[in-house]
mmCIF file of C-alpha atoms in Angstrom:
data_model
loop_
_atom_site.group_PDB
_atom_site.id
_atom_site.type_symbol
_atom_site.label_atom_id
_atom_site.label_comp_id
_atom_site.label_asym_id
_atom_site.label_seq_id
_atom_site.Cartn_x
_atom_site.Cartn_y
_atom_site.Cartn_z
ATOM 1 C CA UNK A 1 0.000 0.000 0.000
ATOM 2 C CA UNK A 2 1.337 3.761 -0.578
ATOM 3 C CA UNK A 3 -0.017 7.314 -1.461
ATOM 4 C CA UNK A 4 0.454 7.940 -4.782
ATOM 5 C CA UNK A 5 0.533 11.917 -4.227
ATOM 6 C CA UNK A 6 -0.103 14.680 -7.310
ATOM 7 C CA UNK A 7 -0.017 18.331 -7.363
ATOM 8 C CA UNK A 8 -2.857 19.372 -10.228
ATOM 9 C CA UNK A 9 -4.033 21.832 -11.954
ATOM 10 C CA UNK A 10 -6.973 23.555 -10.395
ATOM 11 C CA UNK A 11 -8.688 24.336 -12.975
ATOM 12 C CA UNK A 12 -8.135 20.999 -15.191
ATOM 13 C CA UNK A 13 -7.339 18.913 -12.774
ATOM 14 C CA UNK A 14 -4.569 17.393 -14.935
ATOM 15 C CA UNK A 15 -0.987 16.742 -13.066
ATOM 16 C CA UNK A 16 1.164 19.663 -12.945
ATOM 17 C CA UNK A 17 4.098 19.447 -15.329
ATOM 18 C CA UNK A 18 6.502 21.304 -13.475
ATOM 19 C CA UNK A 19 9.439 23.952 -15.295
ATOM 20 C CA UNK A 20 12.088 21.494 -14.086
ATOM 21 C CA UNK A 21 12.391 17.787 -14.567
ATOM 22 C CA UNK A 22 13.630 16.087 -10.990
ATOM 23 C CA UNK A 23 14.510 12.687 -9.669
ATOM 24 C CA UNK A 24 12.357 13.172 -6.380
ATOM 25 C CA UNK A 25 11.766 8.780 -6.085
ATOM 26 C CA UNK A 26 9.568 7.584 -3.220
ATOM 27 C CA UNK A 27 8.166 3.779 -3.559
ATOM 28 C CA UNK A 28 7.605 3.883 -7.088
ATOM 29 C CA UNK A 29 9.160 5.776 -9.712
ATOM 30 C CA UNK A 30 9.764 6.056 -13.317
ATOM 31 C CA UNK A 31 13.656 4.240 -14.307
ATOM 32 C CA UNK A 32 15.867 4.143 -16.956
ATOM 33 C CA UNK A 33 17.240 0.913 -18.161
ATOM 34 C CA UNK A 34 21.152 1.193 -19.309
ATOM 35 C CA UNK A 35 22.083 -1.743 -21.614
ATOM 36 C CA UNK A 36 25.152 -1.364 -21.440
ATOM 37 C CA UNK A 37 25.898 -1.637 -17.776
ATOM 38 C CA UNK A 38 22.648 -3.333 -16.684
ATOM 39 C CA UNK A 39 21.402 -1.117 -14.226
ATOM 40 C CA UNK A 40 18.288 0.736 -13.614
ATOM 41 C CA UNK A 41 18.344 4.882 -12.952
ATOM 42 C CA UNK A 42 15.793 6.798 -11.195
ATOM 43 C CA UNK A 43 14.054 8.434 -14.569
ATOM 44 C CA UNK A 44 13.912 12.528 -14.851
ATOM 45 C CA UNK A 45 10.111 13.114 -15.268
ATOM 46 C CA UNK A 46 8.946 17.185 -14.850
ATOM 47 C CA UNK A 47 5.071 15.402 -13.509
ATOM 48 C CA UNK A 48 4.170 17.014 -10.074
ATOM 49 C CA UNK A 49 3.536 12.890 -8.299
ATOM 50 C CA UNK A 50 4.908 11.015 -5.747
ATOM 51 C CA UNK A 51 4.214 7.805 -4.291
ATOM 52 C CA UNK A 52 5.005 7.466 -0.489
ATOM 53 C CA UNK A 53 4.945 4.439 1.230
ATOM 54 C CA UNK A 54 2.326 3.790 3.739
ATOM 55 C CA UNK A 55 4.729 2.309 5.890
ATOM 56 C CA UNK A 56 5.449 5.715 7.260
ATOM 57 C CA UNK A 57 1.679 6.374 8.024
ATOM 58 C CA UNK A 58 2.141 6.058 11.821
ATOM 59 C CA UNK A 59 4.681 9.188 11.562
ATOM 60 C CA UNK A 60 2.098 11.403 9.469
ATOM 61 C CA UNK A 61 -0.860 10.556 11.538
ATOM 62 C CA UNK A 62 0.680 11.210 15.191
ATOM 63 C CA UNK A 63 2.434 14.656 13.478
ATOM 64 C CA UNK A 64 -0.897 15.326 12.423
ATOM 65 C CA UNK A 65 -3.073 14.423 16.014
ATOM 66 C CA UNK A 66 -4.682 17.888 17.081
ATOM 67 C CA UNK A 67 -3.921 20.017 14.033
ATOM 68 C CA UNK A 68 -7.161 20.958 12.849
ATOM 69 C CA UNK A 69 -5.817 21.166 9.468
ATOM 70 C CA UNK A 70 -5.317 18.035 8.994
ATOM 71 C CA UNK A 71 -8.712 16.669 9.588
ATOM 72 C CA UNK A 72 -11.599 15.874 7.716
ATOM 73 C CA UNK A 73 -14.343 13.417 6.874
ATOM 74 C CA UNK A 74 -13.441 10.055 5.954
ATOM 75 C CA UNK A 75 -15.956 7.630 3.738
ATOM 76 C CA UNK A 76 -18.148 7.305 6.199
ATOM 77 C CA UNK A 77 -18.816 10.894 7.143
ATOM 78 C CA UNK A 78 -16.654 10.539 10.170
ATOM 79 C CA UNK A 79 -14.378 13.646 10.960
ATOM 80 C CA UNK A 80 -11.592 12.462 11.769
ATOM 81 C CA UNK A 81 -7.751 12.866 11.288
ATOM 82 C CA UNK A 82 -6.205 12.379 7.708
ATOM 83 C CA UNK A 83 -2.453 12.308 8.225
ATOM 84 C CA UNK A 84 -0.694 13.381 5.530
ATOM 85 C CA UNK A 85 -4.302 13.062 3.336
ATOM 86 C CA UNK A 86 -4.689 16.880 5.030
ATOM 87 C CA UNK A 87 -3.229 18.499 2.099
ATOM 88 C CA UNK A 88 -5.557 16.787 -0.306
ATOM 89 C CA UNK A 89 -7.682 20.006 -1.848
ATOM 90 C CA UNK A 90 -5.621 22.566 -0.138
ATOM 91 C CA UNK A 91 -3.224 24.870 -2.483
ATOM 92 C CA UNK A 92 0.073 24.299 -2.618
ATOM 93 C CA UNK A 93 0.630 27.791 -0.759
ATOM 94 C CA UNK A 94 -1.609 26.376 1.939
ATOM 95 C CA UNK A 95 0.199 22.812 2.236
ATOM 96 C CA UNK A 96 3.802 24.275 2.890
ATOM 97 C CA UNK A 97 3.176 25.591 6.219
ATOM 98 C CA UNK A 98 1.250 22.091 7.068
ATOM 99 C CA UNK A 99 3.907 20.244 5.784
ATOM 100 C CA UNK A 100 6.946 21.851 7.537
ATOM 101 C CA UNK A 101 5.029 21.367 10.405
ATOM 102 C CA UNK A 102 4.332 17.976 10.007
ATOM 103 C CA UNK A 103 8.068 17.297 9.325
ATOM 104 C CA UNK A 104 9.069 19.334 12.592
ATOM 105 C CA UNK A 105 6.671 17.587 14.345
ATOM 106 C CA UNK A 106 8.495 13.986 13.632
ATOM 107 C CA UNK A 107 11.768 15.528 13.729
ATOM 108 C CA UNK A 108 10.961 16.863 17.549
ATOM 109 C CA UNK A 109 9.495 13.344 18.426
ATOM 110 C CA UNK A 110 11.955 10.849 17.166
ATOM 111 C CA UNK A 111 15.640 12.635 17.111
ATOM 112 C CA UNK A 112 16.878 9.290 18.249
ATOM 113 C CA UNK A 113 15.768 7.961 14.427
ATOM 114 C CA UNK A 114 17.714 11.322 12.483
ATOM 115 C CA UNK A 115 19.366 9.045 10.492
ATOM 116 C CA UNK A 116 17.877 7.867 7.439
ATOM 117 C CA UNK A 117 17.882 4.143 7.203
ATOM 118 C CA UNK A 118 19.632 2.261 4.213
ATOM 119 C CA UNK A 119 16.048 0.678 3.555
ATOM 120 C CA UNK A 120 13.596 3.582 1.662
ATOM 121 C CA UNK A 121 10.594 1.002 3.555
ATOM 122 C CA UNK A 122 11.976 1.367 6.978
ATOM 123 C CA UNK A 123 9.592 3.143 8.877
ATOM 124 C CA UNK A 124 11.901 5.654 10.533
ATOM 125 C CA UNK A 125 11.274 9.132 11.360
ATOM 126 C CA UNK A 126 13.986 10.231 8.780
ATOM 127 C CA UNK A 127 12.673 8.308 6.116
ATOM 128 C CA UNK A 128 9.128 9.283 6.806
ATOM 129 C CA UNK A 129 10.414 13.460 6.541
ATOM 130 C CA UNK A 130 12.410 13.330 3.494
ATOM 131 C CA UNK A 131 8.836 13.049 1.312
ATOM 132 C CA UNK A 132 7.751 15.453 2.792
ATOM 133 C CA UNK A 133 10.167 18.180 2.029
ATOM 134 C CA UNK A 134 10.154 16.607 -1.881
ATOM 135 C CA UNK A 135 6.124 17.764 -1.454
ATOM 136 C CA UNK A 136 7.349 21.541 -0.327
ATOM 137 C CA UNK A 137 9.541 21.538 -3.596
ATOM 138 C CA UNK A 138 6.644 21.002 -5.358
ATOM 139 C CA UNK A 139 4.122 23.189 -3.788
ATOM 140 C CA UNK A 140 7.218 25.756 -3.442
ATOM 141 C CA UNK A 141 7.214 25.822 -7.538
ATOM 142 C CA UNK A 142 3.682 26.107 -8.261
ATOM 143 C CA UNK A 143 1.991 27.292 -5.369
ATOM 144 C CA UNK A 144 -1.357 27.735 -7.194
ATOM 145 C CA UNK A 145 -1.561 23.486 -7.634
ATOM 146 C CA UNK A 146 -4.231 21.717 -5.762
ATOM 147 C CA UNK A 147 -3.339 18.247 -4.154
ATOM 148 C CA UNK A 148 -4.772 15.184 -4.920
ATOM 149 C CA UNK A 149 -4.104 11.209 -4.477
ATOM 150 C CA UNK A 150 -4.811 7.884 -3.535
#
């Protein structure tokens, strides 16, 4: 399981091509095969997306506890919290704030886990930030972009 998180266009709601291409890789990502050397490459794609693992869901959701902003009604009509699913609808301007305070948030908890483990599905606190500020970059280039995933 993972979130599979896009940046779109508000008005289209078509993914955001962004001005840069960038090699921001969470659980999937688009490769490169080189014949010659027989090795994949993270691939260079400009599409505002990444997919997070939800083996870091435990991080987002405790970051998240008591931050109004972050809540919202689930499929049942429940209000409840959404971890990281906060930023879904919000601008990109309004997700940056939420977002560095999320990462602060598990940065303040867990500085015994600062190091980021050799695994990308180790649920540690360090792995569970480093999406996070890959989301900023996006929202940071096109502020006007609405998220959206799942």
């Amino acid at each position: 399981m993972s979130y599979d998180i896009y940046l779109k266009e508000k008005s289209t709601g078509e993914t955001i091509d962004l001005p840069v291409k960038h090699v921001m890789a969470g659980g999937t990502c688009c490769a490169e095969y080189d014949e010659a050397t027989g090795e994949f490459s993270v691939k260079p794609i400009t599409e505002a997306w990444l997919n997070i693992t939800y083996n870091y869901s435990r991080y987002y959701s405790e970051a998240a506890e008591g931050d109004d902003r972050f809540y919202g009604e689930d499929d049942e009509g429940q209000y409840k919290n959404q971890g990281i699913r906060g930023i879904y609808g919000k601008t990109g301007a309004e997700s940056i704030p939420m977002l560095k305070d999320m990462a602060e948030r598990i940065q303040r908890k867990v500085e015994t886990e600062s190091i980021l483990a050799k695994d990308y599905w180790t649920p540690t606190a360090a792995n569970a930030v480093k999406p996070l500020y890959q989301l900023i970059a996006f929202a940071e280039l096109r502020p006007d972009g609405v998220w959206d995933g799942d």
